[in-house]
Amino acid sequence: MVVSATEPTPQEREEREAQQALAVAAQAGIHRLAIPTPFMVGRVNAYLIEDSPLTLVDSGPNSAKALDELEQALTARGHAVEDLELLVITHQHIDHFGLAAILARRSGAEVAALEAVAPFLASYGMEAELDDLFAERLMLRHGIPAEMVTVLRAVSAGFRAWGSSVEVTRPLADGGALELRDRTLRVLHRPGHSPSDTVFHDEQRSLLLAADHLIAHISSNPLLARPLDARADTDYDGPRPQALVTYIDSLEKTRAMELSLVLPGHGRPITDHVALIDERFRLHHRRAAKIGRLIASQPRTAHEIAQELWGNVAVTQAYLTLSEVLGHVDLLLRDGVVVEEELDGVVRFRAP
Ligand SMILES: [Zn+2]
């Protein structure tokens, strides 16, 4: 078959659709500002809402480069950092909120986030330390060698400077409303990717600001994290949080919504969220079945399963792949097709 010069490639079509969707958002006064991050995920999407108050949803990480590009993007739209009146934080990951403290100080803007995540954001340094302790215990318990855990802790500590504590001045309740002059944003808690994921629904425009709850080009990883209600200045040693089970519940809720446009925290806009969520459900189903077969063939630790599935990536991205395996094992445990047994502090999964 000869492809004529005017026929777009799938990538070109995707890009054109993304531009059209961003134009629809812009007509609603919402402008995507793609801010650089030092992380593998690449740029993070902040969204400027030209309304009263002038609102910025997420901010990018705490870096000079992120601030510089954000300032240029604001200037291009005729604004300055000092004009910002409301900063909204979608969840507890530093690529999304790291810059918020500097922006709030310079602009005097209010800072809105889910009430339950406010203590975490207020004491980010200490909370990050507790997160690392939690991760360390989990990694050792699930078969990651001690020397690897030590290296990963050092890497994680090095990342912390891209975050910064910020005071939430406008705590939000799940189901509550954020009222702007020209719109009402419904605040919906959709945990799973992180315990604090919050999405913002403009019912009138059939539009959802979804942050990392739903991303088009990557499956949003349900990272294992300490539960929000376990926040205290002490170590969390409770049951393992069921991040993927929680995430799937959250996706079911979003799937049931009528939406014409979803604006995610990374990458291009989503115009068919039902098809995308169904694709994610199939992926998790397939992955759980594959892990079930590995466990049926011989008992294994979660880290051994991760190595079997992803090879070296299970080393360089040990915590992420561990979270991925444990999330799917939780589905198998729930269905009774796998059991967990512990020997000398290390957990193995086997067929019942
Ligand atoms: Zn995130």
mmCIF file of C-alpha atoms and ligand atoms in Angstrom:
data_model
loop_
_atom_site.group_PDB
_atom_site.id
_atom_site.type_symbol
_atom_site.label_atom_id
_atom_site.label_comp_id
_atom_site.label_asym_id
_atom_site.label_seq_id
_atom_site.Cartn_x
_atom_site.Cartn_y
_atom_site.Cartn_z
ATOM 1 C CA MET A 1 0.000 0.000 0.000
ATOM 2 C CA VAL A 2 1.221 3.467 -0.813
ATOM 3 C CA VAL A 3 0.720 6.022 1.925
ATOM 4 C CA SER A 4 0.059 9.397 0.402
ATOM 5 C CA ALA A 5 1.943 12.385 1.733
ATOM 6 C CA THR A 6 -1.215 13.860 3.223
ATOM 7 C CA GLU A 7 -2.141 10.800 5.252
ATOM 8 C CA PRO A 8 -1.005 11.218 8.863
ATOM 9 C CA THR A 9 0.995 8.544 10.671
ATOM 10 C CA PRO A 10 -0.529 7.238 13.944
ATOM 11 C CA GLN A 11 1.901 9.485 15.857
ATOM 12 C CA GLU A 12 0.882 12.519 13.833
ATOM 13 C CA ARG A 13 -2.777 11.728 14.390
ATOM 14 C CA GLU A 14 -2.178 11.319 18.123
ATOM 15 C CA GLU A 15 -0.316 14.621 18.245
ATOM 16 C CA ARG A 16 -3.088 16.396 16.320
ATOM 17 C CA GLU A 17 -5.746 14.987 18.666
ATOM 18 C CA ALA A 18 -3.679 16.075 21.675
ATOM 19 C CA GLN A 19 -3.438 19.611 20.298
ATOM 20 C CA GLN A 20 -7.193 19.676 19.665
ATOM 21 C CA ALA A 21 -7.893 18.489 23.214
ATOM 22 C CA LEU A 22 -5.533 21.099 24.657
ATOM 23 C CA ALA A 23 -7.323 23.736 22.585
ATOM 24 C CA VAL A 24 -10.644 22.640 24.123
ATOM 25 C CA ALA A 25 -9.080 22.971 27.588
ATOM 26 C CA ALA A 26 -7.700 26.396 26.674
ATOM 27 C CA GLN A 27 -11.192 27.547 25.656
ATOM 28 C CA ALA A 28 -12.247 26.583 29.178
ATOM 29 C CA GLY A 29 -9.414 28.772 30.495
ATOM 30 C CA ILE A 30 -7.157 25.836 31.390
ATOM 31 C CA HIS A 31 -3.629 25.905 30.021
ATOM 32 C CA ARG A 32 -1.136 23.062 30.268
ATOM 33 C CA LEU A 33 2.340 24.112 31.329
ATOM 34 C CA ALA A 34 4.748 21.169 30.880
ATOM 35 C CA ILE A 35 7.463 21.639 33.509
ATOM 36 C CA PRO A 36 10.812 19.774 33.422
ATOM 37 C CA THR A 37 11.710 17.271 36.154
ATOM 38 C CA PRO A 38 14.949 15.356 36.813
ATOM 39 C CA PHE A 39 12.960 12.104 36.968
ATOM 40 C CA MET A 40 12.538 9.289 34.459
ATOM 41 C CA VAL A 41 8.905 10.238 33.921
ATOM 42 C CA GLY A 42 10.005 13.403 32.102
ATOM 43 C CA ARG A 43 7.922 16.568 32.223
ATOM 44 C CA VAL A 44 5.069 17.082 34.643
ATOM 45 C CA ASN A 45 1.902 18.917 33.649
ATOM 46 C CA ALA A 46 0.951 21.932 35.722
ATOM 47 C CA TYR A 47 -2.365 23.521 34.712
ATOM 48 C CA LEU A 48 -2.964 27.246 34.849
ATOM 49 C CA ILE A 49 -6.646 28.086 35.311
ATOM 50 C CA GLU A 50 -7.350 31.654 34.214
ATOM 51 C CA ASP A 51 -10.212 32.350 36.553
ATOM 52 C CA SER A 52 -10.641 34.197 39.800
ATOM 53 C CA PRO A 53 -8.631 33.329 41.815
ATOM 54 C CA LEU A 54 -5.826 32.778 39.285
ATOM 55 C CA THR A 55 -5.087 29.117 39.955
ATOM 56 C CA LEU A 56 -2.195 26.762 39.332
ATOM 57 C CA VAL A 57 -2.824 23.026 39.693
ATOM 58 C CA ASP A 58 0.514 21.408 40.652
ATOM 59 C CA SER A 59 3.797 23.224 40.268
ATOM 60 C CA GLY A 60 6.693 20.982 39.246
ATOM 61 C CA PRO A 61 9.694 19.978 41.355
ATOM 62 C CA ASN A 62 11.801 22.263 43.538
ATOM 63 C CA SER A 63 14.458 23.153 40.962
ATOM 64 C CA ALA A 64 15.740 26.360 39.380
ATOM 65 C CA LYS A 65 15.072 24.911 35.932
ATOM 66 C CA ALA A 66 11.456 24.114 36.795
ATOM 67 C CA LEU A 67 10.930 27.602 38.247
ATOM 68 C CA ASP A 68 12.585 29.247 35.244
ATOM 69 C CA GLU A 69 10.407 27.384 32.727
ATOM 70 C CA LEU A 70 7.280 27.950 34.799
ATOM 71 C CA GLU A 71 8.002 31.698 34.889
ATOM 72 C CA GLN A 72 8.521 31.766 31.121
ATOM 73 C CA ALA A 73 5.264 29.880 30.581
ATOM 74 C CA LEU A 74 3.381 32.280 32.869
ATOM 75 C CA THR A 75 4.933 35.284 31.117
ATOM 76 C CA ALA A 76 3.850 33.903 27.748
ATOM 77 C CA ARG A 77 0.277 34.028 29.045
ATOM 78 C CA GLY A 78 0.672 37.532 30.462
ATOM 79 C CA HIS A 79 1.082 36.540 34.117
ATOM 80 C CA ALA A 80 3.821 36.416 36.727
ATOM 81 C CA VAL A 81 4.430 34.156 39.727
ATOM 82 C CA GLU A 82 3.353 37.082 41.933
ATOM 83 C CA ASP A 83 -0.119 37.043 40.286
ATOM 84 C CA LEU A 84 -0.927 33.493 41.403
ATOM 85 C CA GLU A 85 -3.737 33.427 43.960
ATOM 86 C CA LEU A 86 -4.410 29.746 44.496
ATOM 87 C CA LEU A 87 -2.104 26.728 44.300
ATOM 88 C CA VAL A 88 -3.747 23.323 44.179
ATOM 89 C CA ILE A 89 -1.758 20.184 45.043
ATOM 90 C CA THR A 90 -3.029 16.907 43.563
ATOM 91 C CA HIS A 91 -0.889 14.441 45.549
ATOM 92 C CA GLN A 92 2.191 13.881 47.674
ATOM 93 C CA HIS A 93 4.812 13.300 44.930
ATOM 94 C CA ILE A 94 7.614 15.848 44.678
ATOM 95 C CA ASP A 95 7.441 16.284 40.902
ATOM 96 C CA HIS A 96 3.968 17.758 41.557
ATOM 97 C CA PHE A 97 4.348 19.859 44.726
ATOM 98 C CA GLY A 98 8.115 20.540 45.144
ATOM 99 C CA LEU A 99 7.922 24.131 43.917
ATOM 100 C CA ALA A 100 4.711 25.039 45.766
ATOM 101 C CA ALA A 101 6.455 26.515 48.846
ATOM 102 C CA ILE A 102 8.500 28.980 46.764
ATOM 103 C CA LEU A 103 5.471 29.948 44.646
ATOM 104 C CA ALA A 104 3.325 30.447 47.767
ATOM 105 C CA ARG A 105 5.967 32.607 49.441
ATOM 106 C CA ARG A 106 6.486 34.814 46.384
ATOM 107 C CA SER A 107 2.817 35.203 45.472
ATOM 108 C CA GLY A 108 1.051 34.941 48.821
ATOM 109 C CA ALA A 109 -1.277 32.439 47.138
ATOM 110 C CA GLU A 110 -3.436 30.112 49.171
ATOM 111 C CA VAL A 111 -2.445 26.445 49.054
ATOM 112 C CA ALA A 112 -5.240 23.896 48.645
ATOM 113 C CA ALA A 113 -4.859 20.132 49.104
ATOM 114 C CA LEU A 114 -6.752 17.219 50.568
ATOM 115 C CA GLU A 115 -6.930 17.754 54.320
ATOM 116 C CA ALA A 116 -5.544 14.284 55.032
ATOM 117 C CA VAL A 117 -2.280 15.020 53.181
ATOM 118 C CA ALA A 118 -1.660 18.408 54.835
ATOM 119 C CA PRO A 119 0.469 16.987 57.702
ATOM 120 C CA PHE A 120 2.653 15.162 55.155
ATOM 121 C CA LEU A 121 3.155 18.344 53.113
ATOM 122 C CA ALA A 122 3.876 20.403 56.247
ATOM 123 C CA SER A 123 6.725 18.127 57.392
ATOM 124 C CA TYR A 124 7.975 16.742 54.109
ATOM 125 C CA GLY A 125 11.557 16.040 55.268
ATOM 126 C CA MET A 126 10.512 13.948 58.233
ATOM 127 C CA GLU A 127 7.754 12.215 56.273
ATOM 128 C CA ALA A 128 10.188 11.314 53.491
ATOM 129 C CA GLU A 129 12.515 9.807 56.095
ATOM 130 C CA LEU A 130 9.625 7.734 57.490
ATOM 131 C CA ASP A 131 8.666 6.684 53.947
ATOM 132 C CA ASP A 132 12.223 5.464 53.410
ATOM 133 C CA LEU A 133 12.161 3.472 56.654
ATOM 134 C CA PHE A 134 8.880 1.912 55.564
ATOM 135 C CA ALA A 135 10.311 1.101 52.122
ATOM 136 C CA GLU A 136 13.473 -0.345 53.628
ATOM 137 C CA ARG A 137 11.567 -2.745 55.863
ATOM 138 C CA LEU A 138 9.306 -3.773 52.989
ATOM 139 C CA MET A 139 12.223 -4.390 50.613
ATOM 140 C CA LEU A 140 14.103 -6.565 53.141
ATOM 141 C CA ARG A 141 10.949 -8.496 53.968
ATOM 142 C CA HIS A 142 10.337 -9.268 50.298
ATOM 143 C CA GLY A 143 13.774 -10.540 49.378
ATOM 144 C CA ILE A 144 15.754 -7.515 48.177
ATOM 145 C CA PRO A 145 19.397 -7.994 49.319
ATOM 146 C CA ALA A 146 20.518 -5.734 52.189
ATOM 147 C CA GLU A 147 23.339 -4.051 50.238
ATOM 148 C CA MET A 148 20.923 -3.123 47.454
ATOM 149 C CA VAL A 149 18.542 -1.636 50.031
ATOM 150 C CA THR A 150 21.397 0.511 51.385
ATOM 151 C CA VAL A 151 22.191 1.848 47.912
ATOM 152 C CA LEU A 152 18.525 2.561 47.180
ATOM 153 C CA ARG A 153 18.140 4.486 50.444
ATOM 154 C CA ALA A 154 21.082 6.711 49.505
ATOM 155 C CA VAL A 155 19.545 7.348 46.063
ATOM 156 C CA SER A 156 16.192 8.178 47.618
ATOM 157 C CA ALA A 157 17.760 10.572 50.155
ATOM 158 C CA GLY A 158 19.447 12.347 47.244
ATOM 159 C CA PHE A 159 16.077 12.917 45.548
ATOM 160 C CA ARG A 160 14.594 14.655 48.578
ATOM 161 C CA ALA A 161 15.962 18.084 47.679
ATOM 162 C CA TRP A 162 13.433 18.252 44.814
ATOM 163 C CA GLY A 163 10.672 18.405 47.404
ATOM 164 C CA SER A 164 9.984 21.073 50.021
ATOM 165 C CA SER A 165 7.559 21.393 52.914
ATOM 166 C CA VAL A 166 4.550 23.556 52.228
ATOM 167 C CA GLU A 167 1.734 24.719 54.462
ATOM 168 C CA VAL A 168 -1.792 23.926 53.280
ATOM 169 C CA THR A 169 -3.935 26.994 54.006
ATOM 170 C CA ARG A 170 -7.090 25.654 52.378
ATOM 171 C CA PRO A 171 -7.698 22.024 53.397
ATOM 172 C CA LEU A 172 -10.095 20.184 51.085
ATOM 173 C CA ALA A 173 -12.593 17.472 51.976
ATOM 174 C CA ASP A 174 -13.351 14.494 49.733
ATOM 175 C CA GLY A 175 -16.603 15.354 47.950
ATOM 176 C CA GLY A 176 -16.234 19.055 48.710
ATOM 177 C CA ALA A 177 -16.135 21.860 46.172
ATOM 178 C CA LEU A 178 -13.499 24.331 45.110
ATOM 179 C CA GLU A 179 -15.438 27.395 43.963
ATOM 180 C CA LEU A 180 -13.873 29.713 41.401
ATOM 181 C CA ARG A 181 -15.694 32.617 39.761
ATOM 182 C CA ASP A 182 -16.417 30.768 36.514
ATOM 183 C CA ARG A 183 -16.456 27.147 37.629
ATOM 184 C CA THR A 184 -16.920 24.670 40.438
ATOM 185 C CA LEU A 185 -14.370 21.911 40.843
ATOM 186 C CA ARG A 186 -15.591 18.871 42.749
ATOM 187 C CA VAL A 187 -12.827 17.430 44.949
ATOM 188 C CA LEU A 188 -12.624 13.631 44.712
ATOM 189 C CA HIS A 189 -10.160 11.435 46.590
ATOM 190 C CA ARG A 190 -8.962 8.642 44.253
ATOM 191 C CA PRO A 191 -6.110 6.866 46.102
ATOM 192 C CA GLY A 192 -3.988 4.104 44.602
ATOM 193 C CA HIS A 193 -1.084 5.622 42.696
ATOM 194 C CA SER A 194 -0.403 7.407 45.982
ATOM 195 C CA PRO A 195 -2.508 7.520 49.169
ATOM 196 C CA SER A 196 -3.442 11.162 48.534
ATOM 197 C CA ASP A 197 -4.385 11.228 44.832
ATOM 198 C CA THR A 198 -7.062 13.850 44.354
ATOM 199 C CA VAL A 199 -8.902 14.574 41.114
ATOM 200 C CA PHE A 200 -10.897 17.716 40.328
ATOM 201 C CA HIS A 201 -14.135 17.430 38.396
ATOM 202 C CA ASP A 202 -15.723 20.247 36.420
ATOM 203 C CA GLU A 203 -19.131 18.661 35.918
ATOM 204 C CA GLN A 204 -20.471 21.490 33.784
ATOM 205 C CA ARG A 205 -17.657 21.099 31.240
ATOM 206 C CA SER A 206 -17.400 17.304 31.623
ATOM 207 C CA LEU A 207 -13.730 17.715 32.394
ATOM 208 C CA LEU A 208 -11.433 16.054 34.930
ATOM 209 C CA LEU A 209 -8.061 17.215 36.201
ATOM 210 C CA ALA A 210 -6.710 13.753 37.011
ATOM 211 C CA ALA A 211 -2.995 14.182 37.826
ATOM 212 C CA ASP A 212 -1.344 10.733 38.041
ATOM 213 C CA HIS A 213 -4.581 8.842 38.657
ATOM 214 C CA LEU A 214 -4.835 8.213 34.920
ATOM 215 C CA ILE A 215 -2.097 8.712 32.319
ATOM 216 C CA ALA A 216 -2.397 7.879 28.630
ATOM 217 C CA HIS A 217 1.092 6.664 27.714
ATOM 218 C CA ILE A 218 2.047 4.799 30.905
ATOM 219 C CA SER A 219 0.209 2.633 33.391
ATOM 220 C CA SER A 220 0.098 4.687 36.609
ATOM 221 C CA ASN A 221 2.131 2.624 39.058
ATOM 222 C CA PRO A 222 0.409 1.978 42.391
ATOM 223 C CA LEU A 223 3.391 2.668 44.655
ATOM 224 C CA LEU A 224 3.314 1.093 48.094
ATOM 225 C CA ALA A 225 3.264 3.914 50.629
ATOM 226 C CA ARG A 226 2.448 4.452 54.272
ATOM 227 C CA PRO A 227 -1.273 5.094 54.769
ATOM 228 C CA LEU A 228 -2.198 8.741 55.335
ATOM 229 C CA ASP A 229 -3.957 7.984 58.606
ATOM 230 C CA ALA A 230 -0.783 6.370 59.938
ATOM 231 C CA ARG A 231 0.934 9.740 59.963
ATOM 232 C CA ALA A 232 2.733 10.354 63.195
ATOM 233 C CA ASP A 233 6.318 11.071 64.075
ATOM 234 C CA THR A 234 6.822 7.368 64.576
ATOM 235 C CA ASP A 235 7.533 4.456 62.308
ATOM 236 C CA TYR A 236 4.583 2.732 60.585
ATOM 237 C CA ASP A 237 4.593 -0.998 61.200
ATOM 238 C CA GLY A 238 1.022 -1.952 60.346
ATOM 239 C CA PRO A 239 -0.314 -4.244 57.626
ATOM 240 C CA ARG A 240 0.942 -3.832 54.053
ATOM 241 C CA PRO A 241 -1.223 -1.289 52.222
ATOM 242 C CA GLN A 242 -3.114 -2.756 49.247
ATOM 243 C CA ALA A 243 -2.136 -0.143 46.684
ATOM 244 C CA LEU A 244 -3.332 -1.905 43.518
ATOM 245 C CA VAL A 245 -6.604 -3.133 45.068
ATOM 246 C CA THR A 246 -7.229 0.466 46.175
ATOM 247 C CA TYR A 247 -6.228 1.808 42.769
ATOM 248 C CA ILE A 248 -8.589 -0.507 40.892
ATOM 249 C CA ASP A 249 -11.466 0.595 43.170
ATOM 250 C CA SER A 250 -10.606 4.215 42.383
ATOM 251 C CA LEU A 251 -10.449 3.515 38.633
ATOM 252 C CA GLU A 252 -13.922 1.889 38.796
ATOM 253 C CA LYS A 253 -15.289 5.142 40.220
ATOM 254 C CA THR A 254 -13.663 7.230 37.506
ATOM 255 C CA ARG A 255 -14.813 4.800 34.818
ATOM 256 C CA ALA A 256 -18.423 5.389 35.906
ATOM 257 C CA MET A 257 -18.093 9.149 35.338
ATOM 258 C CA GLU A 258 -19.213 10.932 32.213
ATOM 259 C CA LEU A 259 -16.181 12.776 30.929
ATOM 260 C CA SER A 260 -15.276 14.268 27.596
ATOM 261 C CA LEU A 261 -11.780 15.361 28.586
ATOM 262 C CA VAL A 262 -9.262 14.153 31.165
ATOM 263 C CA LEU A 263 -6.165 16.266 31.810
ATOM 264 C CA PRO A 264 -3.412 14.073 33.307
ATOM 265 C CA GLY A 265 -0.288 14.884 35.319
ATOM 266 C CA HIS A 266 2.027 13.672 32.565
ATOM 267 C CA GLY A 267 1.687 13.468 28.798
ATOM 268 C CA ARG A 268 -1.235 14.100 26.504
ATOM 269 C CA PRO A 269 -4.938 14.630 27.313
ATOM 270 C CA ILE A 270 -7.307 11.659 27.373
ATOM 271 C CA THR A 271 -10.565 11.781 25.424
ATOM 272 C CA ASP A 272 -11.750 8.190 25.943
ATOM 273 C CA HIS A 273 -11.183 7.382 29.594
ATOM 274 C CA VAL A 274 -13.456 4.301 29.578
ATOM 275 C CA ALA A 275 -11.423 2.560 26.843
ATOM 276 C CA LEU A 276 -8.155 3.491 28.575
ATOM 277 C CA ILE A 277 -9.341 2.241 31.983
ATOM 278 C CA ASP A 278 -10.573 -1.001 30.411
ATOM 279 C CA GLU A 279 -7.130 -1.418 28.840
ATOM 280 C CA ARG A 280 -5.558 -0.940 32.296
ATOM 281 C CA PHE A 281 -7.921 -3.534 33.802
ATOM 282 C CA ARG A 282 -6.875 -6.038 31.117
ATOM 283 C CA LEU A 283 -3.189 -5.297 31.766
ATOM 284 C CA HIS A 284 -3.529 -5.889 35.514
ATOM 285 C CA HIS A 285 -5.561 -9.044 34.933
ATOM 286 C CA ARG A 286 -2.923 -10.449 32.542
ATOM 287 C CA ARG A 287 -0.069 -9.503 34.840
ATOM 288 C CA ALA A 288 -1.735 -11.082 37.889
ATOM 289 C CA ALA A 289 -2.319 -14.297 35.899
ATOM 290 C CA LYS A 290 1.332 -14.390 34.815
ATOM 291 C CA ILE A 291 2.568 -13.860 38.377
ATOM 292 C CA GLY A 292 0.121 -16.558 39.530
ATOM 293 C CA ARG A 293 1.711 -19.017 37.078
ATOM 294 C CA LEU A 294 5.233 -18.159 38.287
ATOM 295 C CA ILE A 295 4.181 -18.751 41.889
ATOM 296 C CA ALA A 296 2.414 -22.005 40.982
ATOM 297 C CA SER A 297 5.606 -23.349 39.374
ATOM 298 C CA GLN A 298 7.654 -22.710 42.542
ATOM 299 C CA PRO A 299 7.467 -20.605 45.719
ATOM 300 C CA ARG A 300 9.160 -17.221 45.264
ATOM 301 C CA THR A 301 9.787 -13.886 46.966
ATOM 302 C CA ALA A 302 8.312 -10.768 45.395
ATOM 303 C CA HIS A 303 11.805 -9.647 44.370
ATOM 304 C CA GLU A 304 12.458 -12.991 42.621
ATOM 305 C CA ILE A 305 9.196 -12.543 40.737
ATOM 306 C CA ALA A 306 10.198 -9.000 39.736
ATOM 307 C CA GLN A 307 13.561 -10.252 38.425
ATOM 308 C CA GLU A 308 11.828 -13.012 36.491
ATOM 309 C CA LEU A 309 9.486 -10.464 34.868
ATOM 310 C CA TRP A 310 11.779 -7.481 34.344
ATOM 311 C CA GLY A 311 15.402 -8.635 34.690
ATOM 312 C CA ASN A 312 17.754 -5.761 35.529
ATOM 313 C CA VAL A 313 14.943 -3.238 35.826
ATOM 314 C CA ALA A 314 14.044 -5.102 39.046
ATOM 315 C CA VAL A 315 17.435 -3.910 40.337
ATOM 316 C CA THR A 316 17.551 -0.315 39.058
ATOM 317 C CA GLN A 317 13.855 0.264 39.821
ATOM 318 C CA ALA A 318 13.629 -2.168 42.739
ATOM 319 C CA TYR A 319 10.957 -0.393 44.774
ATOM 320 C CA LEU A 320 8.730 0.348 41.816
ATOM 321 C CA THR A 321 8.852 -3.231 40.513
ATOM 322 C CA LEU A 322 8.381 -4.591 44.053
ATOM 323 C CA SER A 323 5.249 -2.440 44.418
ATOM 324 C CA GLU A 324 4.031 -3.712 41.058
ATOM 325 C CA VAL A 325 4.502 -7.379 42.032
ATOM 326 C CA LEU A 326 3.001 -7.022 45.519
ATOM 327 C CA GLY A 327 0.006 -5.156 44.103
ATOM 328 C CA HIS A 328 -0.798 -8.062 41.804
ATOM 329 C CA VAL A 329 -0.028 -10.674 44.471
ATOM 330 C CA ASP A 330 -2.625 -8.900 46.652
ATOM 331 C CA LEU A 331 -5.230 -9.661 43.944
ATOM 332 C CA LEU A 332 -4.158 -13.345 43.946
ATOM 333 C CA LEU A 333 -4.203 -13.512 47.763
ATOM 334 C CA ARG A 334 -7.676 -12.011 47.750
ATOM 335 C CA ASP A 335 -8.843 -14.658 45.266
ATOM 336 C CA GLY A 336 -7.267 -17.414 47.395
ATOM 337 C CA VAL A 337 -5.018 -18.745 44.596
ATOM 338 C CA VAL A 338 -1.789 -17.816 46.418
ATOM 339 C CA VAL A 339 -0.727 -17.951 50.054
ATOM 340 C CA GLU A 340 1.964 -16.071 51.910
ATOM 341 C CA GLU A 341 4.504 -17.714 54.211
ATOM 342 C CA GLU A 342 7.270 -16.158 56.226
ATOM 343 C CA LEU A 343 10.607 -17.697 57.137
ATOM 344 C CA ASP A 344 13.320 -15.793 59.039
ATOM 345 C CA GLY A 345 11.655 -12.477 58.258
ATOM 346 C CA VAL A 346 11.460 -13.090 54.484
ATOM 347 C CA VAL A 347 8.103 -13.656 52.771
ATOM 348 C CA ARG A 348 7.575 -16.216 50.007
ATOM 349 C CA PHE A 349 4.421 -16.744 48.009
ATOM 350 C CA ARG A 350 3.269 -20.218 46.999
ATOM 351 C CA ALA A 351 0.245 -22.075 45.684
ATOM 352 C CA PRO A 352 -2.113 -23.138 48.504
HETATM 353 ZN ZN ZN B 1 2.726 10.781 41.205
#
